[in-house]
XYZ file of C-alpha atoms in Angstrom:
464
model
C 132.510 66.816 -14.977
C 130.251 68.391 -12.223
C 127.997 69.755 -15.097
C 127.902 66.630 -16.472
C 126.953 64.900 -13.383
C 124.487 67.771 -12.777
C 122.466 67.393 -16.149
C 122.570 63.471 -15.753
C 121.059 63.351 -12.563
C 118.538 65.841 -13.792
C 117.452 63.576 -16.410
C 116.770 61.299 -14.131
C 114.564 62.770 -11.967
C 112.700 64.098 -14.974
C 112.567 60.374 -16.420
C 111.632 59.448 -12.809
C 107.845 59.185 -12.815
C 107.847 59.840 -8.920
C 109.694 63.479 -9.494
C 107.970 66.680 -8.660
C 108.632 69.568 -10.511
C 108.535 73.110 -8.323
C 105.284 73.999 -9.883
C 103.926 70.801 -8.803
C 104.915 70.741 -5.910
C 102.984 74.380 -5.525
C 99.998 72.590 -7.231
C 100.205 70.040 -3.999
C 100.687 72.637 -1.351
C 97.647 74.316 -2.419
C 95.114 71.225 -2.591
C 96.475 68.784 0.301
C 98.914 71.321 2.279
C 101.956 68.610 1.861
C 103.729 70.910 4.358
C 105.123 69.131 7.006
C 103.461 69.932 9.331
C 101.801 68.479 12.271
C 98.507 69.418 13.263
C 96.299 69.893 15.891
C 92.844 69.523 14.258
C 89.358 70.551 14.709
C 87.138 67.972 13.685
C 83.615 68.617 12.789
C 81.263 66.060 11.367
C 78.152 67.395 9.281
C 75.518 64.707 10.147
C 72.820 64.263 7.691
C 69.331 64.358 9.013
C 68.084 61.073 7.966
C 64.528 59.788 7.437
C 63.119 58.138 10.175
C 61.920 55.766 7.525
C 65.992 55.451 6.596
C 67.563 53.761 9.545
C 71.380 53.659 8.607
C 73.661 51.033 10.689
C 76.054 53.484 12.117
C 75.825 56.846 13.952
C 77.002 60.354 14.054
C 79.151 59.054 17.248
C 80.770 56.400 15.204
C 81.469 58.346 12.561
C 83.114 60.910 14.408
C 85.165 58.657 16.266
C 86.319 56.801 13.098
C 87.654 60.389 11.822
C 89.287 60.656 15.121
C 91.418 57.016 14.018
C 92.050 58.922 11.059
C 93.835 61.112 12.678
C 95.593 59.688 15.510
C 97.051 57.091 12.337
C 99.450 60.557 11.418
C 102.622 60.571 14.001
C 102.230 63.897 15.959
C 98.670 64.934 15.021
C 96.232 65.178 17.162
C 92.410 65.923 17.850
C 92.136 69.553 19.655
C 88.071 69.698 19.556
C 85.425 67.764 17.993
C 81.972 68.881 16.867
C 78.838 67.158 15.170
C 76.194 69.480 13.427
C 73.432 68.208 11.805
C 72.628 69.395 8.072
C 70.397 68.718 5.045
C 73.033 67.404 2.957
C 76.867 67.723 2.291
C 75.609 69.965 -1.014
C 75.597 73.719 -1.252
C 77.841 75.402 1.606
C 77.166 72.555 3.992
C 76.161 74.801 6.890
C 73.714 76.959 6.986
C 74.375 80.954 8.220
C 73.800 80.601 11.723
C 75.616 77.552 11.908
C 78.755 78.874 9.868
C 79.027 81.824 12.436
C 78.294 79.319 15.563
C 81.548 77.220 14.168
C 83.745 80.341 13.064
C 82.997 81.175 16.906
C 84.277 77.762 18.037
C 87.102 77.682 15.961
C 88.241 81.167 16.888
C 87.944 80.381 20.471
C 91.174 77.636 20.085
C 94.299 79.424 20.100
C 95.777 75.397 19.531
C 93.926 74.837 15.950
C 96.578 75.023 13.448
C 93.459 73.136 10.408
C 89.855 71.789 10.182
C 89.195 68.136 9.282
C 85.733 68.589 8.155
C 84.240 64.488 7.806
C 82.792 64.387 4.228
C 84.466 62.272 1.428
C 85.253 65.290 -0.581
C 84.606 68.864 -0.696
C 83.969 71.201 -3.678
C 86.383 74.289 -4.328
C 84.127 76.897 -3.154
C 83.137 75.049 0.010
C 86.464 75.396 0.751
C 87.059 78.495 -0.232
C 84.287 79.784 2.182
C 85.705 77.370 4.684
C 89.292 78.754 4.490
C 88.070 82.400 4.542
C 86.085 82.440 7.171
C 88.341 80.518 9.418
C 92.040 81.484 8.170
C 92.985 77.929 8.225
C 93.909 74.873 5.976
C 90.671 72.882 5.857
C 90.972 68.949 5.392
C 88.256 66.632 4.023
C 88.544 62.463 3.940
C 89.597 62.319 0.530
C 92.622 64.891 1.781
C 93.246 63.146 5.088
C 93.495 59.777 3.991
C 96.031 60.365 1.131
C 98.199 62.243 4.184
C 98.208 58.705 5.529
C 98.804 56.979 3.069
C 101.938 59.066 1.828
C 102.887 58.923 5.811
C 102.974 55.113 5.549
C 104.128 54.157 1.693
C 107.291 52.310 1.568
C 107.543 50.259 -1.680
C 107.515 52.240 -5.224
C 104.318 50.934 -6.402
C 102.311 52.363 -3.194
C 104.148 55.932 -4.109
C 102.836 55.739 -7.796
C 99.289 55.031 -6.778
C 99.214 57.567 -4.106
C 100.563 60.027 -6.380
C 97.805 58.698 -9.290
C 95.265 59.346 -6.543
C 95.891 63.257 -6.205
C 95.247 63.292 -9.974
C 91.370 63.249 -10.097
C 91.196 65.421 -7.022
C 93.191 68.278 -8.540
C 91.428 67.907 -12.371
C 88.180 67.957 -9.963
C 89.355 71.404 -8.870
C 90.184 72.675 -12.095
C 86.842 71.433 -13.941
C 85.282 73.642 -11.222
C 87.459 76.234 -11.846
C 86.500 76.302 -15.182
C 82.900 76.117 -14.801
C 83.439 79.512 -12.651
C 83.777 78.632 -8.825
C 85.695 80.379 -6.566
C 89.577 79.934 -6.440
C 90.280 79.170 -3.215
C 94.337 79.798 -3.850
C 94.167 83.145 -5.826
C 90.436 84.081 -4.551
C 89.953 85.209 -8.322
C 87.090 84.142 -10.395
C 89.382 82.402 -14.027
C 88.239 83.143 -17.698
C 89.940 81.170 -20.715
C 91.607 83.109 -22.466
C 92.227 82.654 -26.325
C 95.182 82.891 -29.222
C 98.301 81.931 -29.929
C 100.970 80.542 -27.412
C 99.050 82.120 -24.520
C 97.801 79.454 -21.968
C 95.534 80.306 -19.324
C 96.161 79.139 -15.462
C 93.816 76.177 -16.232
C 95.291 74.913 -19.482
C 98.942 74.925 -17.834
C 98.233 73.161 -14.600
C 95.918 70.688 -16.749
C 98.636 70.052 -18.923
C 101.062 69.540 -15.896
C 98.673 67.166 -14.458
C 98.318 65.769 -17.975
C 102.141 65.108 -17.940
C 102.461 63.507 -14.900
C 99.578 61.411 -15.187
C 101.265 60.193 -18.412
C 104.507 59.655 -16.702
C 102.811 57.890 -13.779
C 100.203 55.070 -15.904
C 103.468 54.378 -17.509
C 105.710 53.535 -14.762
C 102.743 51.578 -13.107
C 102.073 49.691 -16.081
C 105.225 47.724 -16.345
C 104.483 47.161 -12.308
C 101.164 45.419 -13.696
C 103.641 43.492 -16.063
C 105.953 42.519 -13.105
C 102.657 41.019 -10.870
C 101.433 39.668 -13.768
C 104.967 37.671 -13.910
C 105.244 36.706 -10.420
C 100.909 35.649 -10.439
C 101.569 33.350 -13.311
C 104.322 32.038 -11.054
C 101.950 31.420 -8.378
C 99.853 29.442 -10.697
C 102.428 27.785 -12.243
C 103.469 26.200 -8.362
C 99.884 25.228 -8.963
C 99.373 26.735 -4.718
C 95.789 27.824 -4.316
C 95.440 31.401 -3.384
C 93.353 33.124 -0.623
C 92.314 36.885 -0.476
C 92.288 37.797 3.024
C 90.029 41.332 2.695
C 88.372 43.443 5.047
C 87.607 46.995 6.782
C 90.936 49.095 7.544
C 92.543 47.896 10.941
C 90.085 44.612 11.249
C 93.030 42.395 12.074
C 93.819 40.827 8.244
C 98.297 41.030 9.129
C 97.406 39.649 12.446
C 95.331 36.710 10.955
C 97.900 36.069 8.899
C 100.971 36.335 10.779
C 98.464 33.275 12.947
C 98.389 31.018 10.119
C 101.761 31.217 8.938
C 103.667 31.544 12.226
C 105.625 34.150 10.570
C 107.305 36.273 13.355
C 108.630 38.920 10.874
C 105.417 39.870 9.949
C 104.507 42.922 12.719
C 101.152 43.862 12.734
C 100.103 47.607 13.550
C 97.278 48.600 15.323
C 96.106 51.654 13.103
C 94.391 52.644 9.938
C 95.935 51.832 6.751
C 99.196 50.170 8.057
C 98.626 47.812 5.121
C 99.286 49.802 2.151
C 100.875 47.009 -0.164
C 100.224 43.611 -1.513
C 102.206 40.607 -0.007
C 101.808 37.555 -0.061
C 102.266 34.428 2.559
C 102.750 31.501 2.704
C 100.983 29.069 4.891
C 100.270 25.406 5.632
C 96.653 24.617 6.627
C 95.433 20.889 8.158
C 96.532 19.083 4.868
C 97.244 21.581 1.784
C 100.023 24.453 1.469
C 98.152 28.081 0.388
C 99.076 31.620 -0.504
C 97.657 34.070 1.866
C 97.562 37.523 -0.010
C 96.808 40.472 2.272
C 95.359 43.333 0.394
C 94.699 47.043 1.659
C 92.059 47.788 4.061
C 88.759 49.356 3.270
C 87.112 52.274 4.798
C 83.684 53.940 4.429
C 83.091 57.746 2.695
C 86.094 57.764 0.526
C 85.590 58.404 -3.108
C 85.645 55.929 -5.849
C 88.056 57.684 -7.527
C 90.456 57.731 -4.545
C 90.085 53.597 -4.268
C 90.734 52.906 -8.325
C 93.864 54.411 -7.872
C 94.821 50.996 -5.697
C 92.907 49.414 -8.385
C 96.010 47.078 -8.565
C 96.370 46.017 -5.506
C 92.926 44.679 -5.761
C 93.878 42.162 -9.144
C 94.961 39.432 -7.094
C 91.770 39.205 -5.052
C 89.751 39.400 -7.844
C 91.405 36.416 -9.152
C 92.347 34.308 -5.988
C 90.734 31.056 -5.517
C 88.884 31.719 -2.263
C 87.948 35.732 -0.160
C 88.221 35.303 3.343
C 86.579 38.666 4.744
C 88.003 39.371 8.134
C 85.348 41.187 10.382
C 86.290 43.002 13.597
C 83.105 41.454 15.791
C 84.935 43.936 18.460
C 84.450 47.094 17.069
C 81.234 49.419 17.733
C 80.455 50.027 14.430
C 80.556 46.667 12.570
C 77.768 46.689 10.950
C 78.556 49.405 8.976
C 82.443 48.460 8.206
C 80.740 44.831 6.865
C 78.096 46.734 4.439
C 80.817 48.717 3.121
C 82.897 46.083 2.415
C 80.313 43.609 1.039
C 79.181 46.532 -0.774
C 82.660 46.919 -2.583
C 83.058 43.345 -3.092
C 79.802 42.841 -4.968
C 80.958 45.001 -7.571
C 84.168 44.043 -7.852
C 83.811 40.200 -7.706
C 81.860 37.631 -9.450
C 78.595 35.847 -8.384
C 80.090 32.788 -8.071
C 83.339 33.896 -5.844
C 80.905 35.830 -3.474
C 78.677 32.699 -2.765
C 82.453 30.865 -2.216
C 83.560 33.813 0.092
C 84.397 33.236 3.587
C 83.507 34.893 6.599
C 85.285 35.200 9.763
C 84.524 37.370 13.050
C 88.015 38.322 14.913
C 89.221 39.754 17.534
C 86.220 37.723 19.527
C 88.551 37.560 22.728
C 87.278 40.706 23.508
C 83.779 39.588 23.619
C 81.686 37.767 26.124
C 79.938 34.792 24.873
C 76.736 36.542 24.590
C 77.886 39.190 22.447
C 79.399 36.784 19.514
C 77.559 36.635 16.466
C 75.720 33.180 14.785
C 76.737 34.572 11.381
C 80.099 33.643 10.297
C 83.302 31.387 12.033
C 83.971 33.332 15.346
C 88.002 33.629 15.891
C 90.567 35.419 17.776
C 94.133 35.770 15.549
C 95.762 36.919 18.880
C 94.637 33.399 21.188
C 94.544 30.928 18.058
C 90.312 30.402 19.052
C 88.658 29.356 16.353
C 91.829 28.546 13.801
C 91.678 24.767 13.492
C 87.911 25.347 11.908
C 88.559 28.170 9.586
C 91.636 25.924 8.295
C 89.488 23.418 8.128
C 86.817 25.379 6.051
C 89.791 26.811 4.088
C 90.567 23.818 2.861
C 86.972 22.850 1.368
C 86.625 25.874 -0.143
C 89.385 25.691 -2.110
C 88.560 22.304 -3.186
C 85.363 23.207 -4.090
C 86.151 26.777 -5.905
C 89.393 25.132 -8.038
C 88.205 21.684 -9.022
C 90.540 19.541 -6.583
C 88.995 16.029 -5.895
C 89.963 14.286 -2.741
C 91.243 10.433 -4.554
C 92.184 7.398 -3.152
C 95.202 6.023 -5.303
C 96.168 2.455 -4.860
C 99.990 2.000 -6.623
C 102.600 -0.375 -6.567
C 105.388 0.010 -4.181
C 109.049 0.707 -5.366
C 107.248 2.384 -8.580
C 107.791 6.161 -9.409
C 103.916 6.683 -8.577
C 104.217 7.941 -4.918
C 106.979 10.257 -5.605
C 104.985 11.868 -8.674
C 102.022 12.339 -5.832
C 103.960 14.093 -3.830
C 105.329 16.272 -6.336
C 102.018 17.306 -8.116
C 99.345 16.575 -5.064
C 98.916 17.013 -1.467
C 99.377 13.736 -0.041
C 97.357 13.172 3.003
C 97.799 9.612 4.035
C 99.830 6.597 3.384
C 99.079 2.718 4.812
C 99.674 -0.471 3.242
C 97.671 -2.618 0.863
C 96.240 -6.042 1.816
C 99.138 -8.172 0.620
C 101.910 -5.977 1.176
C 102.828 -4.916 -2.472
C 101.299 -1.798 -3.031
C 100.117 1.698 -0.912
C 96.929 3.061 -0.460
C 97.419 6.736 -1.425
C 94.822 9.363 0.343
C 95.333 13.305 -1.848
C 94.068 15.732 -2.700
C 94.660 16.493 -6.896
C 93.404 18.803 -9.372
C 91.687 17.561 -12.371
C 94.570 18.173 -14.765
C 97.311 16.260 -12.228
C 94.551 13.812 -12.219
C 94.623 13.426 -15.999
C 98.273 13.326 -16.272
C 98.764 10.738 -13.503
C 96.028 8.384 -15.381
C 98.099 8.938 -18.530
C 101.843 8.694 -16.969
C 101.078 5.781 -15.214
C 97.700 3.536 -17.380
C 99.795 0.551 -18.152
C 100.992 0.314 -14.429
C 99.075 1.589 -12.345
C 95.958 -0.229 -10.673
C 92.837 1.656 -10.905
C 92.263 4.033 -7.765
């Protein structure tokens, strides 16, 4: 029975999508060092020499100190050193000789440093095979660090099966350059393909695990896609309009919402990435019930590849009646958090929804009058300032972006008419009619309520 028992449960981890085998696990270890442990990082941020004629909207500073969030967002890491060194490009070996020996010097001189967090998006194989030879330590990049995070912080199945879709292009990266003949930073051996038969090379085995697995993992999150595609249609079947609520990692977006609902079980975090999931809210404005939908947070320098992997948790934005883009007015390097974000939007949404897109500047209780910005509603989610107006503009965006018509209905009283209203519109006023036999009726209706009210109700009704 124990045998039984034993083979059963091993068919379903192998039918489990989410199941590592031991040489995957190795495959892992290698690229992101899934070990466990917690480390005390050097960080070093390669800062491109730009053209004068170039201005960019952030700085080396900010930069560094945004890798720093990164992080402090992993429970018992922590920032030993920092360093910025400027260099041509993120191409090539990164630093130049001098410079490789002046860091290999710092590094050397920590007894603490257990990795390297080196700020680029992604580095190639032999960058960090140099890296990891000359300073005998695991060596991080964003693309690396970020996916730490987000396995740190993933709670429902679908935010496993994405992260785990993420590592996919990073490793197939690694083996294309592999192939092409870079250095192996696990084996330090150059690979050659070798030919005939059953005989599979190291390449052509770990491609076909990853090959596997990726199979294993577009399948499982597939029939998620079917299950939000059920509960959307829901959504638009209850006829509620929807709201996006999107914006740069840690700008406030849970603690915006948790303000319009008045939902006390929602507990906002004050770190990168605590919002890993979809979920969606319900809340009622001055006059209309909405959906608030609360999407993961952006964040500059991480690869597209990394992103598409989340691709779903994006859907419902795309198709949400209005985008209310949260801005933290607070933070140093604004700027640059709102032209990455508008920068990802414009790709991903139509013309149309961007010109309907709202704009919102939070956490303005932290700013002095002076130092509040003309462009866009200025708000605090923590003090309520500024609420009633973006509720207000809430509102007439939606009416505008999903064909709702603000109508007058005058209908007889004791007639089925007002409780039809209130079933299929948002009511927002009720007073008498001049001789006391009928209601004047204040809503707000969609065009296809609209028809079917005119057609329930022709004979009986008086004209609004």
């Amino acid at each position: 029975e124990s045998i039984i028992n034993k083979l059963a449960e091993s068919q379903d981890e192998e039918a489990d999508a989410l199941h590592e085998t031991d040489e995957y696990k190795q495959v892992l270890q290698e690229e992101f060092h899934y070990d466990g442990v917690h480390h005390s990082l050097m960080i070093i941020h390669p800062a491109i020499r730009w053209e004068k004629d170039k201005p960019r909207s952030t700085t080396p500073e900010l930069q560094l100190s945004e890798a720093c969030a990164l992080v402090h967002s992993l429970p018992q890491w922590r920032v030993a050193d920092t360093k910025i060194i400027k260099v041509k490009s993120h191409g090539g070996f990164i630093f130049m000789k001098g410079q490789l020996k002046e860091l290999t010097d710092l590094v050397k001189s920590h007894k603490n440093i257990s990795a390297v967090f080196v700020n680029v998006d992604i580095l190639k194989i032999n960058q960090v095979a140099m890296l990891q030879g000359a300073w005998q330590l695991p060596v991080f990049d964003r693309y690396t660090l970020v996916l730490h995070i987000f396995r740190e912080y993933a709670h429902t199945r679908e935010a496993k099966l994405q992260i785990a879709l993420a590592e996919i292009p990073y490793i197939r990266g690694r083996l294309e350059q592999i192939n092409e003949g870079q250095h192996d930073h696990v084996t330090g051996k150059m690979h050659y393909v070798v030919s005939g038969g059953f005989r599979f090379t190291y390449i052509q085995k770990r491609h076909a695990l990853v090959a596997e697995r990726e199979r294993r993992l577009r399948g499982e999150l597939e029939k998620v896609r079917q299950q939000r595609e059920v509960l959307r249609q829901n959504r638009i079947n209850q006829q509620y309009p929807t709201v996006a609520v999107v914006g740069y990692t840690n700008c406030g977006k849970t603690t915006l919402i948790k303000a319009l609902t008045e939902d006390e079980s929602l507990t906002p975090e004050n770190r990168l990435f605590a919002t890993l999931d979809v979920t969606v809210h319900q809340a009622f404005l001055k006059n209309m019930k909405v959906l608030l939908i609360d999407t993961v947070g952006f964040i500059s320098d991480i690869p597209k590849t990394l992103m598409e992997a989340f691709s779903a948790t994006l859907e419902d934005a795309l198709i949400a009646d209005v985008v209310l883009h949260v801005r933290d007015l607070s933070h140093p390097d604004y700027r640059n958090q709102d032209e990455n974000v508008v920068d990802i939007l414009g790709k991903l949404l139509s013309e149309e929804k961007l010109q309907n897109m709202l704009v919102v500047n939070n956490k303005c209780d932290l700013l002095s009058d002076d130092e509040k910005s003309s462009d866009g509603l200025n708000i605090s989610a923590v003090t309520g300032s500024g609420l009633d107006e973006l509720k207000t503009r809430l509102e007439e965006a939606i009416i505008k972006s999903t064909g709702r018509m603000r109508k007058v209905f005058r209908i007889p009283v004791g007639g089925d008419h007002l409780s039809w209203l209130y079933k299929n519109s948002t009511v927002l006023s009720i007073t008498d009619g001049e001789n006391g036999d009928s209601y004047l009726v204040e809503t707000i209706i969609n065009t296809a309520a609209y028809g079917k009210f005119k057609h329930l109700f022709s004979t009986n009704k008086r004209k609004p």
